[in-house]
Coordinates of C-alpha atoms and ligand atoms in Angstrom, one line a residue:
M1 CA -24.1 49.1 -45.6
L2 CA -20.5 48.8 -44.1
F3 CA -22.0 50.7 -41.3
L4 CA -24.4 47.8 -40.6
L5 CA -20.9 45.7 -40.4
L6 CA -19.8 47.5 -37.2
P7 CA -21.7 45.9 -34.5
L8 CA -20.8 42.8 -35.8
L9 CA -17.0 43.9 -34.8
T10 CA -18.1 45.2 -31.6
A11 CA -20.1 41.7 -31.1
L12 CA -16.6 40.0 -31.9
F13 CA -14.8 42.1 -29.7
P14 CA -16.9 43.3 -27.2
G15 CA -15.5 46.4 -25.1
G16 CA -12.6 46.4 -27.4
D17 CA -10.9 44.8 -25.3
S18 CA -10.0 42.4 -28.3
G19 CA -6.5 41.3 -27.7
F20 CA -6.4 42.6 -31.7
E21 CA -4.0 45.0 -31.1
E22 CA -3.9 47.3 -33.9
P23 CA -6.3 49.5 -35.8
V24 CA -8.7 47.4 -37.8
S25 CA -6.9 47.3 -41.1
F26 CA -6.2 45.2 -44.3
H27 CA -3.3 46.1 -46.7
V28 CA -1.4 44.6 -49.3
M29 CA 2.7 45.8 -49.3
Q30 CA 4.2 45.4 -53.1
T31 CA 7.6 46.4 -53.5
S32 CA 8.4 45.6 -57.4
S33 CA 12.1 46.6 -58.6
F34 CA 12.9 46.7 -62.4
H35 CA 16.6 45.7 -63.0
N36 CA 18.4 44.7 -66.0
H37 CA 15.3 44.5 -68.0
S38 CA 13.2 42.0 -65.4
W39 CA 10.9 42.8 -63.1
V40 CA 11.1 41.0 -59.8
H41 CA 7.7 41.9 -57.8
L42 CA 7.7 41.0 -53.8
S43 CA 4.0 41.4 -52.1
S44 CA 2.5 40.6 -48.8
G45 CA -0.7 40.8 -47.1
W46 CA -1.0 42.4 -43.6
L47 CA -4.1 42.3 -41.1
G48 CA -3.0 45.1 -38.8
K49 CA 0.8 44.3 -38.4
L50 CA 0.4 40.5 -38.6
Q51 CA 1.5 39.1 -41.6
T52 CA -1.5 36.9 -43.2
H53 CA -0.5 36.2 -46.6
R54 CA 2.7 36.1 -49.5
W55 CA 2.3 36.2 -53.1
N56 CA 4.3 33.9 -55.2
S57 CA 5.4 35.4 -58.1
S58 CA 6.4 32.3 -60.2
S59 CA 3.1 30.8 -60.0
G60 CA 1.4 33.9 -59.8
T61 CA -0.9 32.6 -56.7
I62 CA -1.5 33.8 -53.4
I63 CA 0.3 32.0 -50.4
Y64 CA -2.2 31.8 -47.4
L65 CA 0.1 32.0 -43.8
Y66 CA -2.5 30.7 -41.6
P67 CA -5.3 28.4 -42.0
W68 CA -7.7 31.6 -41.5
S69 CA -5.8 33.5 -44.2
R70 CA -8.8 32.9 -46.3
G71 CA -11.4 34.9 -44.4
N72 CA -15.1 33.9 -45.5
F73 CA -14.1 33.7 -48.9
S74 CA -15.1 31.5 -51.4
N75 CA -12.5 29.7 -53.5
K76 CA -14.2 31.4 -56.6
E77 CA -13.6 34.9 -55.0
L78 CA -10.2 34.0 -54.0
M79 CA -9.0 33.4 -57.4
D80 CA -10.8 36.4 -58.8
V81 CA -8.3 38.6 -56.6
E82 CA -5.7 36.2 -57.7
R83 CA -6.3 36.8 -61.0
L84 CA -6.9 40.7 -60.5
F85 CA -3.3 40.6 -59.0
Q86 CA -1.8 38.9 -62.1
L87 CA -3.2 41.4 -64.3
Y88 CA -2.3 44.0 -62.5
F89 CA 1.3 43.0 -61.9
N90 CA 1.4 42.0 -66.0
E91 CA 0.7 45.9 -66.7
H92 CA 3.5 47.2 -64.9
Q93 CA 5.8 47.3 -67.5
D94 CA 3.3 49.1 -70.0
F95 CA 3.0 51.8 -68.2
Y96 CA 5.8 52.3 -66.0
I97 CA 8.5 51.9 -69.0
S98 CA 6.4 52.4 -72.2
Q99 CA 4.2 55.0 -71.1
L100 CA 5.6 56.9 -68.2
M101 CA 9.5 56.2 -69.4
F102 CA 11.1 55.6 -66.3
Q103 CA 14.5 54.0 -66.3
D104 CA 16.1 50.8 -65.8
P105 CA 17.0 50.4 -62.8
F106 CA 13.5 51.5 -60.7
D107 CA 12.2 50.8 -57.7
L108 CA 8.6 50.8 -56.9
Q109 CA 6.5 50.8 -53.3
V110 CA 2.8 50.4 -53.0
T111 CA 0.9 50.1 -50.2
V112 CA -2.9 49.4 -50.9
G113 CA -5.9 48.7 -48.5
C114 CA -8.6 49.6 -46.2
E115 CA -8.6 51.0 -42.5
L116 CA -11.5 51.1 -39.6
H117 CA -12.0 54.7 -38.7
S118 CA -14.3 54.8 -36.0
G119 CA -17.4 57.1 -36.9
K120 CA -16.6 56.8 -40.5
G121 CA -16.5 53.2 -41.1
F122 CA -13.7 51.7 -43.6
L123 CA -11.7 54.2 -45.7
G124 CA -9.6 52.6 -48.5
F125 CA -6.0 54.0 -49.6
K126 CA -3.6 53.4 -52.2
Q127 CA 0.1 55.0 -52.0
V128 CA 2.7 54.6 -54.6
A129 CA 6.2 55.9 -54.1
I130 CA 9.0 55.6 -56.5
Q131 CA 12.7 55.5 -55.9
G132 CA 11.8 56.1 -52.3
Y133 CA 9.8 59.3 -52.8
D134 CA 5.9 59.7 -52.8
F135 CA 4.7 59.9 -55.8
M136 CA 0.8 59.5 -56.0
R137 CA -2.2 58.7 -54.0
F138 CA -5.8 57.2 -54.6
Q139 CA -8.6 59.0 -52.6
N140 CA -12.0 59.4 -53.2
E141 CA -11.9 57.3 -56.8
T142 CA -9.6 59.4 -57.6
F143 CA -5.6 59.5 -58.2
L144 CA -3.6 62.7 -56.8
P145 CA 0.1 63.4 -58.1
S146 CA 2.1 64.0 -54.9
P147 CA 4.1 67.2 -55.3
K148 CA 7.5 65.2 -55.0
G149 CA 6.2 62.8 -58.3
G150 CA 6.7 65.9 -60.8
E151 CA 5.4 66.1 -63.8
K152 CA 5.4 62.3 -64.4
A153 CA 3.4 61.9 -61.5
Q154 CA 0.9 64.3 -63.3
K155 CA 1.1 62.5 -66.3
A156 CA 0.4 58.9 -64.6
C157 CA -2.7 60.2 -62.4
K158 CA -4.1 61.9 -65.7
L159 CA -3.8 58.4 -67.5
L160 CA -5.1 56.3 -64.7
N161 CA -8.2 58.8 -63.5
F162 CA -8.9 58.5 -67.5
N163 CA -9.7 55.2 -67.3
E164 CA -12.8 55.4 -65.1
A165 CA -13.9 51.8 -65.3
Y166 CA -10.3 51.2 -63.5
T167 CA -10.5 53.9 -61.0
Q168 CA -14.2 52.4 -60.0
R169 CA -12.8 49.1 -59.9
L170 CA -10.6 49.9 -57.5
H171 CA -12.7 52.3 -55.8
R172 CA -15.3 49.1 -55.2
L173 CA -12.2 46.8 -54.2
L174 CA -10.8 48.9 -51.3
S175 CA -14.5 49.8 -50.1
D176 CA -16.2 47.1 -50.2
T177 CA -14.6 43.8 -51.0
C178 CA -11.4 45.2 -48.9
P179 CA -14.1 45.8 -45.4
H180 CA -15.9 42.7 -46.2
F181 CA -12.7 40.6 -46.3
T182 CA -11.3 41.9 -43.2
L183 CA -14.0 41.5 -41.2
G184 CA -14.3 37.8 -42.2
L185 CA -10.4 37.6 -41.6
L186 CA -11.0 38.8 -38.2
E187 CA -14.1 36.5 -37.6
A188 CA -12.2 33.5 -39.0
G189 CA -8.7 34.6 -36.5
K190 CA -10.4 35.2 -33.7
A191 CA -8.8 32.5 -31.3
H192 CA -5.2 33.0 -32.9
L193 CA -6.1 37.1 -32.6
Q194 CA -7.7 36.7 -29.0
R195 CA -5.2 34.1 -27.7
Q196 CA -3.0 34.8 -24.6
V197 CA 0.7 33.9 -24.1
K198 CA 2.5 34.2 -21.0
P199 CA 5.7 36.1 -21.0
K200 CA 9.0 34.6 -19.8
A201 CA 11.0 37.0 -17.7
W202 CA 14.9 37.2 -16.6
L203 CA 17.7 40.0 -15.4
S204 CA 20.6 40.7 -16.5
S205 CA 23.3 43.7 -16.1
G206 CA 23.4 46.1 -19.2
P207 CA 26.6 48.1 -19.8
S208 CA 27.8 50.0 -16.6
P209 CA 26.3 53.9 -17.1
G210 CA 29.6 54.9 -14.7
P211 CA 31.5 53.9 -11.8
G212 CA 30.1 52.7 -9.2
R213 CA 26.5 52.5 -10.9
L214 CA 24.7 49.3 -12.3
L215 CA 22.4 49.3 -15.1
L216 CA 19.7 46.4 -14.1
V217 CA 18.3 45.2 -17.0
C218 CA 14.8 43.2 -17.1
H219 CA 14.0 41.0 -20.2
V220 CA 10.0 40.2 -21.0
S221 CA 9.4 38.3 -23.8
G222 CA 7.2 35.5 -25.8
F223 CA 4.4 37.4 -24.7
Y224 CA 0.5 38.0 -26.1
P225 CA -1.1 40.5 -26.6
K226 CA 1.1 43.3 -26.8
P227 CA -0.1 45.6 -23.9
M228 CA 2.8 45.0 -21.0
W229 CA 3.3 46.5 -17.7
V230 CA 6.9 46.2 -16.3
M231 CA 8.6 48.2 -13.8
W232 CA 11.1 47.9 -11.0
M233 CA 10.4 47.9 -7.8
R234 CA 11.8 48.3 -3.9
G235 CA 9.1 46.6 -1.9
E236 CA 5.6 48.3 -3.4
E237 CA 7.2 51.2 -4.3
E238 CA 7.9 51.7 -8.0
Q239 CA 11.2 53.1 -9.0
L240 CA 10.1 55.9 -11.3
G241 CA 13.9 55.9 -13.0
T242 CA 12.7 52.5 -14.7
Q243 CA 13.0 53.3 -18.5
R244 CA 11.3 51.2 -20.9
G245 CA 12.1 50.4 -24.5
D246 CA 10.1 49.5 -27.2
I247 CA 7.8 46.8 -27.9
L248 CA 9.7 44.6 -30.1
P249 CA 8.3 42.1 -32.4
N250 CA 9.7 38.1 -31.9
A251 CA 9.5 36.2 -35.1
D252 CA 6.7 33.8 -33.7
G253 CA 4.5 36.8 -33.3
T254 CA 5.1 37.4 -29.8
W255 CA 6.5 40.5 -28.2
Y256 CA 10.0 41.3 -26.4
L257 CA 10.3 44.4 -24.4
Q258 CA 13.3 45.2 -21.7
A259 CA 12.9 47.9 -18.6
T260 CA 15.9 49.2 -17.0
L261 CA 17.0 50.9 -14.4
D262 CA 20.4 52.6 -13.3
V263 CA 21.4 52.4 -9.6
A264 CA 24.4 53.4 -7.3
A265 CA 25.9 49.7 -7.0
G266 CA 25.1 49.5 -3.1
E267 CA 21.3 50.2 -3.5
A268 CA 20.7 47.0 -5.9
A269 CA 19.9 44.6 -3.4
G270 CA 16.4 44.3 -2.8
L271 CA 15.0 45.6 -5.9
A272 CA 13.0 43.5 -7.9
C273 CA 11.1 43.5 -11.1
R274 CA 7.7 43.5 -11.4
V275 CA 5.5 42.1 -14.4
K276 CA 1.7 42.2 -15.0
H277 CA -0.2 40.5 -18.3
S278 CA -3.5 40.0 -19.2
S279 CA -2.0 36.0 -19.6
L280 CA -1.2 35.9 -16.0
G281 CA -4.4 36.2 -14.7
G282 CA -3.5 38.7 -11.9
Q283 CA -0.3 36.6 -11.1
D284 CA 2.3 39.1 -11.2
L285 CA 6.0 38.2 -12.4
V286 CA 8.2 39.1 -9.5
L287 CA 12.3 38.9 -10.1
Y288 CA 14.9 40.0 -7.5
W289 CA 17.8 41.6 -8.3
G290 CA 20.4 39.2 -7.1
G291 CA 18.4 36.1 -6.6
K292 CA 17.2 37.9 -2.9
T293 CA 14.4 36.3 -2.1
P294 CA 11.6 38.3 -0.5
Q295 CA 11.4 39.2 3.3
S296 CA 8.2 37.0 3.6
A297 CA 9.7 34.0 1.3
L298 CA 12.8 34.5 4.0
G299 CA 10.1 34.1 7.1
W300 CA 9.1 31.3 5.5
I301 CA 12.6 30.1 5.2
L302 CA 13.4 30.6 9.1
F303 CA 10.3 29.2 10.2
A304 CA 11.0 26.1 8.1
V305 CA 14.2 25.9 9.9
I306 CA 13.3 26.2 13.0
V307 CA 10.8 23.5 12.6
A308 CA 13.2 21.1 10.8
L309 CA 16.0 21.8 13.7
A310 CA 12.8 21.0 16.4
L311 CA 11.8 18.0 14.8
L312 CA 15.7 16.5 14.2
T313 CA 16.2 17.3 18.2
V314 CA 13.2 15.4 19.0
L315 CA 14.0 12.6 16.8
C316 CA 17.8 12.5 18.2
I317 CA 16.4 12.4 21.6
H318 CA 14.0 9.5 21.2
L319 CA 15.7 7.2 18.3
F320 CA 19.2 8.0 19.0
C321 CA 20.9 10.1 21.7
S322 CA 18.7 8.2 24.6
S323 CA 20.4 5.1 24.1
L324 CA 23.8 7.0 24.0
L325 CA 22.6 8.8 27.9
P326 CA 22.7 6.5 31.3
N327 CA 19.4 5.1 32.4
G328 CA 17.4 7.5 34.2
F329 CA 18.9 10.6 33.1
P330 CA 16.3 13.0 33.6
L331 CA 14.9 14.2 29.8
F332 CA 13.7 17.8 30.4
F333 CA 12.4 17.8 26.7
Ligands
NAG1 C1 22.0 41.0 -67.0 O1 21.0 40.6 -68.2 C2 22.0 39.7 -69.0 C3 20.9 38.7 -69.9 O2 19.5 38.6 -69.5 C4 22.9 38.7 -68.3 O3 23.5 38.4 -69.2 C5 23.7 39.6 -67.5 O4 24.4 38.9 -66.8 C6 22.5 40.6 -66.6 N1 23.4 41.7 -65.7 C7 23.6 41.4 -64.3 C8 24.3 42.4 -63.4 O5 22.6 41.1 -63.7
NAG2 C1 5.9 28.8 -55.9 O1 5.2 28.4 -56.9 C2 6.1 27.5 -57.3 C3 5.9 27.1 -58.9 O2 4.6 26.9 -59.0 C4 6.0 26.4 -56.8 O3 7.1 25.4 -56.9 C5 6.7 27.0 -55.2 O4 6.6 26.0 -54.4 C6 5.8 27.9 -54.7 N1 6.3 28.6 -53.6 C7 6.1 28.6 -52.5 C8 6.4 29.1 -51.0 O5 4.5 28.0 -52.2
NAG3 C1 -15.3 62.5 -53.3 O1 -15.8 62.9 -54.5 C2 -17.1 63.3 -55.1 C3 -17.2 63.2 -56.4 O2 -16.4 63.1 -56.9 C4 -17.7 64.6 -53.9 O3 -18.9 65.0 -54.1 C5 -17.0 64.2 -52.7 O4 -17.5 65.6 -51.8 C6 -15.8 64.0 -52.4 N1 -15.5 63.2 -50.9 C7 -14.1 64.0 -50.3 C8 -14.0 63.6 -48.8 O5 -13.2 64.8 -50.9
NAG4 C1 -17.6 37.3 -44.9 O1 -18.5 37.9 -43.3 C2 -18.4 39.4 -43.2 C3 -18.8 39.8 -42.2 O2 -19.1 38.7 -41.2 C4 -19.8 39.6 -44.3 O3 -20.0 40.7 -44.5 C5 -19.5 38.8 -45.8 O4 -20.7 39.0 -46.2 C6 -19.2 37.9 -45.6 N1 -18.6 37.5 -47.1 C7 -18.6 36.2 -47.5 C8 -18.8 36.0 -48.8 O5 -19.6 35.1 -46.9

């Protein structure tokens, strides 16, 4: 059934050149702590690496971070999901503290969702870690204990697997509801996910790598989507010593990248940082070290200066200088 949805995905994002940059997935991350006899639950929803939802634990409701975060689900469907989360959080005390007898203080991390694997369709997953260690995972309608989880993990899986109504409901949620929601979300958020935001670029020098050497830094920021090409160049020649940093997220959902080059101080002149990005439509950004203008621009400036000088001379002769010259003085211009 879900295989029927895959052509839709291709129609939404033809050629895989979607601008949607991560593997297609939706997951909910939960961190819960039980400290001083009370629970704090934090929870968020993620479409790939983009956060789309948050959980308001004081009201037990979903916060939609974008107008399209509801995907194509109706209010009733969303309220059903909300109620499911409320019930789920209410059961923590009984399950972890009363039945498994975890002691205060106690930290829990859960990731649950579905991911598209080409050829296999969407696969659901749920992973639970406790005090930072893998505890158990849900796979193919069954909870499996992690070796690090010890006896408590085995007991937890036994209890959960015994409750077939629960494992079947979870399986349906992950392998049916989640993929439908994800595809609806991708469609509703298409304009946002396929947007193109141009980078800004600037140069600076980094900490000196050694005596007589310079570290040239090219900063590129504020671009979307993530794929980005940046290189230090001398003319048309790529400088293979260019070191690319990691692509880091900005708070507004755009990306940041820097590219550095370690050069002898005398060789920095004439180097430029070149930036190619889908938002620039083939018009690469080129920034020259030391503000040096490119050869062709220098040529134009020289040409402009010569033309201006020639015009001035002509003006001077006709409007001004000629009056200073004795009458009949031969003009050779
Ligand atoms: C723990 O809770 C008790 C009663 O609710 C409170 O008086 C105490 O200050 C709390 N301790 C800490 C460390 O939060
Ligand atoms: C969370 O719910 C509470 C209680 O209903 C409300 O006062 C608060 O504004 C909500 N927070 C957010 C961020 O929506
Ligand atoms: C999933 O479980 C079913 C029966 O519970 C089994 O027939 C199937 O082979 C399992 N699939 C995988 C991938 O483990
Ligand atoms: C939402 O969209 C997906 C993909 O287009 C579709 O499979 C699903 O049936 C839709 N759900 C609703 C509630 O309309």
